[in-house]
Structure formats: C-alpha cells, structure tokens
Amino acid sequence: MEPLREIRAHARELAFVLKVLPRLPSAPIDRLTRRPVVERVRYPSRDREIEADLYRPPGRGRHPAIVLCLGVVPFGVEHPQVARLSDALGRAGFVALIHWSDTMRDLRLAPEDADDIALAYDWMLERDDVDPSRSGLFGTCVGGTFALLAASRPLIRDRVTFVGAFAPFSSMWTFARDIASHSWDDRGTVRPWEVDQITEKVFSRTVDAFLTTEEARPLREACDREQADRALGSLPAAARARLDAMSPMTYLHDIHAPSIVFGHDRDDHVIPVSESRALALALAGREGVRYTEYAMFKHADPKDLAVLPLAREVLRFYGSLYPMFRISA
C-alpha cells in the first residue's frame, strides 16, 4: 500500500501546485480533475456564527480537510487568487475552508483569533465527509502564526495531523522589536529594514487596541533595537501577557501535530525571514518538522523568474509542502 500512497500524495500535490501558482499550466488539471462543490456553510466562533464558502470534492466518501487563515490581506475576500487557492485544494482532494478573521480584516491582531480557528477546525472535523486522521491547518503571513497558535489549543491539539505556515512570525516580542527599530537580525548581523506599510499599519492598530498613548510612547519613539527592547520590557503586565499570547514560541510544546511545515522567502518585505529561522532553531531535532527558505515569493507574491530559476524554486516549493500531502493521502 505504501507505493500507492506515495502516488496518491504526488498526484494530489501536483494538482494543487499547478493550479495555485499563476505561471504554471493548469488547464490539464481542469480536464483531469472534477470541479469542487462550493457549499455555503455556517460555523461557530467565540461570539457569533460565521458564514463562508466551503470547497469539497464531489461525490461520496471521507476526505482530508484543511482550515486556512490567510491573515491580513490587502485585497478583498472576493479576490480571484482566493478562489484559485480554494479550487486548487478542492481538486487536490481536500475539504477546504478559509477562515476570515474580522480582527485581521480590521488590520489588527488579537490572540483570541487562534481560538476561533480552533473552533472552525473542531466544527470541520464533525462533518460526515471529513476524515479527521488526515486533516490539519495552514496559514499565510500572520495567518500562519495564528494557525500555529490554534494547533496548540487543547480543543484540537490532539486532532491536528499537520500544521503549515508560510512566512509566519515566531514571537510578537522580536517582531515588535524589528518593527520599532526598523531593523532585523540576519544571523547575527543587524540589517536596516524598510518596514512595509501594511506591517506598520497593523502594528500601530494592534498596539493602539491595548495600550494607552503614554504606554505606547516609548515603543513608538524607539530608534534602535536596545531602545525597543527597553520599551517592550517596560510594558504593563497585561500587555506583556498579550504579546506572549501572540507568540508561537510560547506554545511550541503544546503543538502535538505529527507534521509541522513552514517556509519563508529570504527577501520577504512584510515579515523578516529571521522570524521563521528562529522558529526552525527552536524546533531543531523534533521529528516531523520541515523548514524551507525560498527565493521566489517575496511575500506570497511570486516573482518573475527565468525558466531555470523558476523550475528550481517550484521544486523547492513542492518539496516543502509534500509532508502535508503525504499525510492527506
């Protein structure tokens, strides 16, 4: 059965990669796979029911499921790439639900969002067409951070078989220091960082939500990493606890998923690659962990590359995601 499993896994992933990357030919996948069924569903969050589109393979049977969080996105939920991603997952055999956070759509971060992702996943596993033993979570950007946080929640942590993240931050402490100081740590060398506008805006709105003007002033006025560290260390206890609650590094021992896959582009302009490198270092030696660095995506936005570099990066991308597809098969 093992060779058949490998064939199924590669067939699923090939369908996904060809569909989700815009520069690759996807017409053959459209002809060889069946169009997913789009179902309007309602699922619970902490304070209300959420209505969303769920993509699932047609026909009967139980399928692997995936809950995605795309984080803070500069485009709307109706963007064609969102539908392309959902369609790709459905054609690859997944029951797929994209969870949209109201807080993130308001350009803010809140630790409670991880609880909502966990509730969405718990709801998904109760569906008759879902196989819980082959299901998991995935997120991009800050959504990847919150997918990792959700995987640590007691409600679901023993039922998540894989968790994946693309360009997450590992600690709100180090990420906040980088933003405040406009610098990042490249393996011991501090480099200047022109912080992306969306990063600046989300950080500012997040800080404003739980700090007074006076409490936030030292952080806003920090000019270097030392001043940023002092400003962070002087925050009230409740604020420090909130930073901990948005830091996957705090909860790595609570993530029980057999497979953890994550990657980051070395030229990411929204979240420094140092964040994923720190996560990889903390998880070093743990079975089932795969970390990959890319030179293709910037921040989930593929670059125009010549044919050979593109082929090399697509193969790297394919290999980085393979553990999830192997489990799903």
CSV table of N, CA, C and O in Angstrom, one decimal, residues 16 20 43 52-55 65-71 81-82 84-90 94-101 104 113 116-118 120-121 124 136-140 142-144 146-147 150 162-166 321 324-325:
chain,number,residue,atom,x,y,z
A,16,PHE,N,-2.5,20.5,-7.0
A,16,PHE,CA,-2.5,21.7,-6.2
A,16,PHE,C,-1.5,22.7,-6.7
A,16,PHE,O,-1.9,23.9,-7.0
A,20,VAL,N,-2.4,26.4,-8.2
A,20,VAL,CA,-2.3,27.6,-7.3
A,20,VAL,C,-1.2,28.6,-7.8
A,20,VAL,O,-1.3,29.7,-7.5
A,43,TYR,N,-20.5,28.3,10.6
A,43,TYR,CA,-19.7,27.6,11.7
A,43,TYR,C,-19.5,28.5,12.9
A,43,TYR,O,-19.6,29.7,12.7
A,52,ALA,N,-19.5,31.2,5.4
A,52,ALA,CA,-18.4,31.2,4.5
A,52,ALA,C,-18.6,30.1,3.4
A,52,ALA,O,-19.5,29.3,3.5
A,53,ASP,N,-17.8,30.2,2.3
A,53,ASP,CA,-17.8,29.1,1.3
A,53,ASP,C,-16.9,28.0,1.7
A,53,ASP,O,-15.7,28.3,2.1
A,54,LEU,N,-17.3,26.8,1.5
A,54,LEU,CA,-16.5,25.6,1.8
A,54,LEU,C,-16.4,24.9,0.4
A,54,LEU,O,-17.4,24.7,-0.3
A,55,TYR,N,-15.2,24.5,0.1
A,55,TYR,CA,-14.9,23.8,-1.2
A,55,TYR,C,-14.7,22.3,-0.8
A,55,TYR,O,-13.9,22.0,0.1
A,65,ALA,N,-9.3,17.3,5.4
A,65,ALA,CA,-9.8,18.6,5.5
A,65,ALA,C,-8.7,19.6,5.9
A,65,ALA,O,-7.7,19.2,6.5
A,66,ILE,N,-8.9,20.8,5.5
A,66,ILE,CA,-7.9,21.8,5.9
A,66,ILE,C,-8.6,23.2,6.1
A,66,ILE,O,-9.5,23.5,5.4
A,67,VAL,N,-8.3,23.8,7.2
A,67,VAL,CA,-8.8,25.1,7.6
A,67,VAL,C,-7.6,26.1,7.4
A,67,VAL,O,-6.5,25.9,7.9
A,68,LEU,N,-7.9,27.1,6.6
A,68,LEU,CA,-6.8,28.1,6.2
A,68,LEU,C,-7.1,29.4,6.8
A,68,LEU,O,-8.3,29.8,6.9
A,69,CYS,N,-6.1,30.1,7.2
A,69,CYS,CA,-6.2,31.5,7.6
A,69,CYS,C,-5.2,32.3,6.8
A,69,CYS,O,-4.0,32.1,6.9
A,70,LEU,N,-5.7,33.2,6.0
A,70,LEU,CA,-4.8,34.0,5.1
A,70,LEU,C,-4.3,35.3,5.7
A,70,LEU,O,-3.6,36.0,5.1
A,71,GLY,N,-4.7,35.5,7.0
A,71,GLY,CA,-4.1,36.6,7.7
A,71,GLY,C,-4.6,38.0,7.2
A,71,GLY,O,-5.8,38.1,6.7
A,81,GLN,N,-7.5,35.2,-6.7
A,81,GLN,CA,-6.5,34.3,-6.1
A,81,GLN,C,-7.0,33.5,-5.0
A,81,GLN,O,-6.6,32.3,-4.7
A,82,VAL,N,-8.0,34.0,-4.2
A,82,VAL,CA,-8.6,33.3,-3.1
A,82,VAL,C,-9.4,32.1,-3.7
A,82,VAL,O,-9.3,31.0,-3.2
A,84,ARG,N,-8.9,30.8,-6.5
A,84,ARG,CA,-8.0,29.9,-7.2
A,84,ARG,C,-7.4,28.9,-6.1
A,84,ARG,O,-7.2,27.7,-6.4
A,85,LEU,N,-7.0,29.4,-5.0
A,85,LEU,CA,-6.5,28.6,-3.9
A,85,LEU,C,-7.5,27.6,-3.4
A,85,LEU,O,-7.2,26.4,-3.3
A,86,SER,N,-8.7,28.0,-3.2
A,86,SER,CA,-9.8,27.1,-2.7
A,86,SER,C,-10.0,26.0,-3.8
A,86,SER,O,-10.2,24.8,-3.4
A,87,ASP,N,-10.1,26.4,-5.0
A,87,ASP,CA,-10.3,25.5,-6.1
A,87,ASP,C,-9.2,24.5,-6.2
A,87,ASP,O,-9.4,23.3,-6.4
A,88,ALA,N,-8.0,24.9,-6.0
A,88,ALA,CA,-6.8,24.1,-6.1
A,88,ALA,C,-6.9,23.0,-5.0
A,88,ALA,O,-6.6,21.8,-5.2
A,89,LEU,N,-7.2,23.4,-3.8
A,89,LEU,CA,-7.3,22.4,-2.7
A,89,LEU,C,-8.5,21.4,-2.9
A,89,LEU,O,-8.3,20.2,-2.6
A,90,GLY,N,-9.6,21.9,-3.4
A,90,GLY,CA,-10.7,21.0,-3.7
A,90,GLY,C,-10.3,20.0,-4.8
A,90,GLY,O,-10.6,18.8,-4.6
A,94,PHE,N,-9.1,17.9,-1.0
A,94,PHE,CA,-9.3,18.4,0.4
A,94,PHE,C,-10.8,19.0,0.5
A,94,PHE,O,-11.3,19.7,-0.5
A,95,VAL,N,-11.3,18.9,1.6
A,95,VAL,CA,-12.4,19.7,2.0
A,95,VAL,C,-11.8,21.0,2.6
A,95,VAL,O,-11.0,20.9,3.6
A,96,ALA,N,-12.0,22.2,2.0
A,96,ALA,CA,-11.2,23.3,2.4
A,96,ALA,C,-12.1,24.5,2.8
A,96,ALA,O,-13.1,24.8,2.2
A,97,LEU,N,-11.8,25.1,3.9
A,97,LEU,CA,-12.5,26.2,4.5
A,97,LEU,C,-11.5,27.3,4.8
A,97,LEU,O,-10.5,27.1,5.5
A,98,ILE,N,-11.7,28.5,4.2
A,98,ILE,CA,-10.9,29.7,4.5
A,98,ILE,C,-11.6,30.5,5.6
A,98,ILE,O,-12.7,30.9,5.5
A,99,HIS,N,-10.9,30.6,6.8
A,99,HIS,CA,-11.4,31.3,7.9
A,99,HIS,C,-10.9,32.8,7.8
A,99,HIS,O,-9.7,33.1,7.8
A,100,TRP,N,-11.9,33.7,7.7
A,100,TRP,CA,-11.5,35.1,7.6
A,100,TRP,C,-11.8,35.8,9.0
A,100,TRP,O,-12.9,35.7,9.5
A,101,SER,N,-10.7,36.3,9.6
A,101,SER,CA,-10.8,37.0,10.9
A,101,SER,C,-11.3,38.4,10.7
A,101,SER,O,-10.7,39.2,10.0
A,104,MET,N,-8.4,40.7,11.8
A,104,MET,CA,-7.4,40.9,10.8
A,104,MET,C,-7.9,41.7,9.7
A,104,MET,O,-7.1,42.5,9.1
A,113,ASP,N,-8.1,35.3,18.2
A,113,ASP,CA,-8.3,34.7,16.8
A,113,ASP,C,-7.9,33.2,16.7
A,113,ASP,O,-8.5,32.5,16.0
A,116,ASP,N,-10.8,31.1,17.6
A,116,ASP,CA,-11.8,31.0,16.5
A,116,ASP,C,-11.3,30.0,15.4
A,116,ASP,O,-12.1,29.2,14.9
A,117,ILE,N,-10.0,30.0,15.1
A,117,ILE,CA,-9.5,29.0,14.2
A,117,ILE,C,-9.7,27.6,14.7
A,117,ILE,O,-10.1,26.6,14.0
A,118,ALA,N,-9.4,27.4,16.0
A,118,ALA,CA,-9.6,26.1,16.6
A,118,ALA,C,-11.1,25.7,16.6
A,118,ALA,O,-11.4,24.5,16.3
A,120,ALA,N,-13.3,26.6,14.4
A,120,ALA,CA,-13.6,26.3,13.0
A,120,ALA,C,-13.1,24.9,12.6
A,120,ALA,O,-13.8,24.1,12.0
A,121,TYR,N,-11.9,24.5,13.1
A,121,TYR,CA,-11.4,23.2,12.8
A,121,TYR,C,-12.2,22.1,13.5
A,121,TYR,O,-12.5,21.0,13.0
A,124,MET,N,-15.2,21.5,11.6
A,124,MET,CA,-14.9,20.8,10.3
A,124,MET,C,-14.8,19.3,10.6
A,124,MET,O,-15.3,18.5,9.7
A,136,GLY,N,-5.8,19.0,8.8
A,136,GLY,CA,-4.9,20.0,9.5
A,136,GLY,C,-5.2,21.4,9.2
A,136,GLY,O,-6.2,21.8,8.7
A,137,LEU,N,-4.2,22.3,9.6
A,137,LEU,CA,-4.3,23.7,9.5
A,137,LEU,C,-3.2,24.3,8.6
A,137,LEU,O,-2.1,23.7,8.6
A,138,PHE,N,-3.5,25.4,8.0
A,138,PHE,CA,-2.5,26.1,7.3
A,138,PHE,C,-2.8,27.6,7.3
A,138,PHE,O,-3.9,28.0,7.3
A,139,GLY,N,-1.7,28.4,7.3
A,139,GLY,CA,-1.9,29.9,7.3
A,139,GLY,C,-0.8,30.6,6.6
A,139,GLY,O,0.3,30.0,6.4
A,140,THR,N,-1.0,31.8,6.1
A,140,THR,CA,0.0,32.6,5.4
A,140,THR,C,0.2,33.9,6.2
A,140,THR,O,-0.8,34.4,6.7
A,142,VAL,N,0.6,36.5,8.9
A,142,VAL,CA,0.2,36.4,10.3
A,142,VAL,C,-0.8,35.3,10.5
A,142,VAL,O,-1.0,34.7,11.6
A,143,GLY,N,-1.5,34.9,9.4
A,143,GLY,CA,-2.4,33.7,9.5
A,143,GLY,C,-1.6,32.5,9.8
A,143,GLY,O,-2.2,31.6,10.4
A,144,GLY,N,-0.4,32.4,9.3
A,144,GLY,CA,0.5,31.2,9.6
A,144,GLY,C,0.8,31.2,11.1
A,144,GLY,O,0.8,30.1,11.8
A,146,PHE,N,-1.1,32.4,13.5
A,146,PHE,CA,-2.3,32.0,14.2
A,146,PHE,C,-2.7,30.6,14.0
A,146,PHE,O,-3.3,30.0,14.8
A,147,ALA,N,-2.3,30.0,12.8
A,147,ALA,CA,-2.5,28.6,12.6
A,147,ALA,C,-1.7,27.8,13.6
A,147,ALA,O,-2.2,26.8,14.2
A,150,ALA,N,-3.3,28.2,17.0
A,150,ALA,CA,-4.5,27.4,17.1
A,150,ALA,C,-4.2,25.9,17.3
A,150,ALA,O,-4.9,25.2,18.0
A,162,PHE,N,-1.4,17.8,10.7
A,162,PHE,CA,-0.4,18.6,10.2
A,162,PHE,C,-0.8,20.1,10.4
A,162,PHE,O,-1.9,20.5,10.5
A,163,VAL,N,0.3,20.9,10.5
A,163,VAL,CA,0.1,22.4,10.6
A,163,VAL,C,1.1,23.0,9.8
A,163,VAL,O,2.3,22.7,9.8
A,164,GLY,N,0.7,23.9,8.9
A,164,GLY,CA,1.7,24.6,8.0
A,164,GLY,C,1.6,26.1,8.1
A,164,GLY,O,0.5,26.6,8.4
A,165,ALA,N,2.7,26.8,7.8
A,165,ALA,CA,2.7,28.2,7.8
A,165,ALA,C,3.6,28.7,6.7
A,165,ALA,O,4.7,28.2,6.5
A,166,PHE,N,3.2,29.8,6.1
A,166,PHE,CA,4.0,30.5,5.1
A,166,PHE,C,4.3,31.9,5.6
A,166,PHE,O,3.4,32.7,5.8
A,321,LEU,N,6.0,21.3,0.8
A,321,LEU,CA,4.7,21.0,1.2
A,321,LEU,C,4.4,19.5,1.2
A,321,LEU,O,3.3,19.1,1.6
A,324,MET,N,2.6,17.4,4.0
A,324,MET,CA,1.1,17.6,4.3
A,324,MET,C,0.3,16.7,3.3
A,324,MET,O,-0.7,16.1,3.7
A,325,PHE,N,0.8,16.6,2.0
A,325,PHE,CA,0.0,15.8,1.1
A,325,PHE,C,0.2,14.3,1.3
A,325,PHE,O,-0.7,13.5,1.1
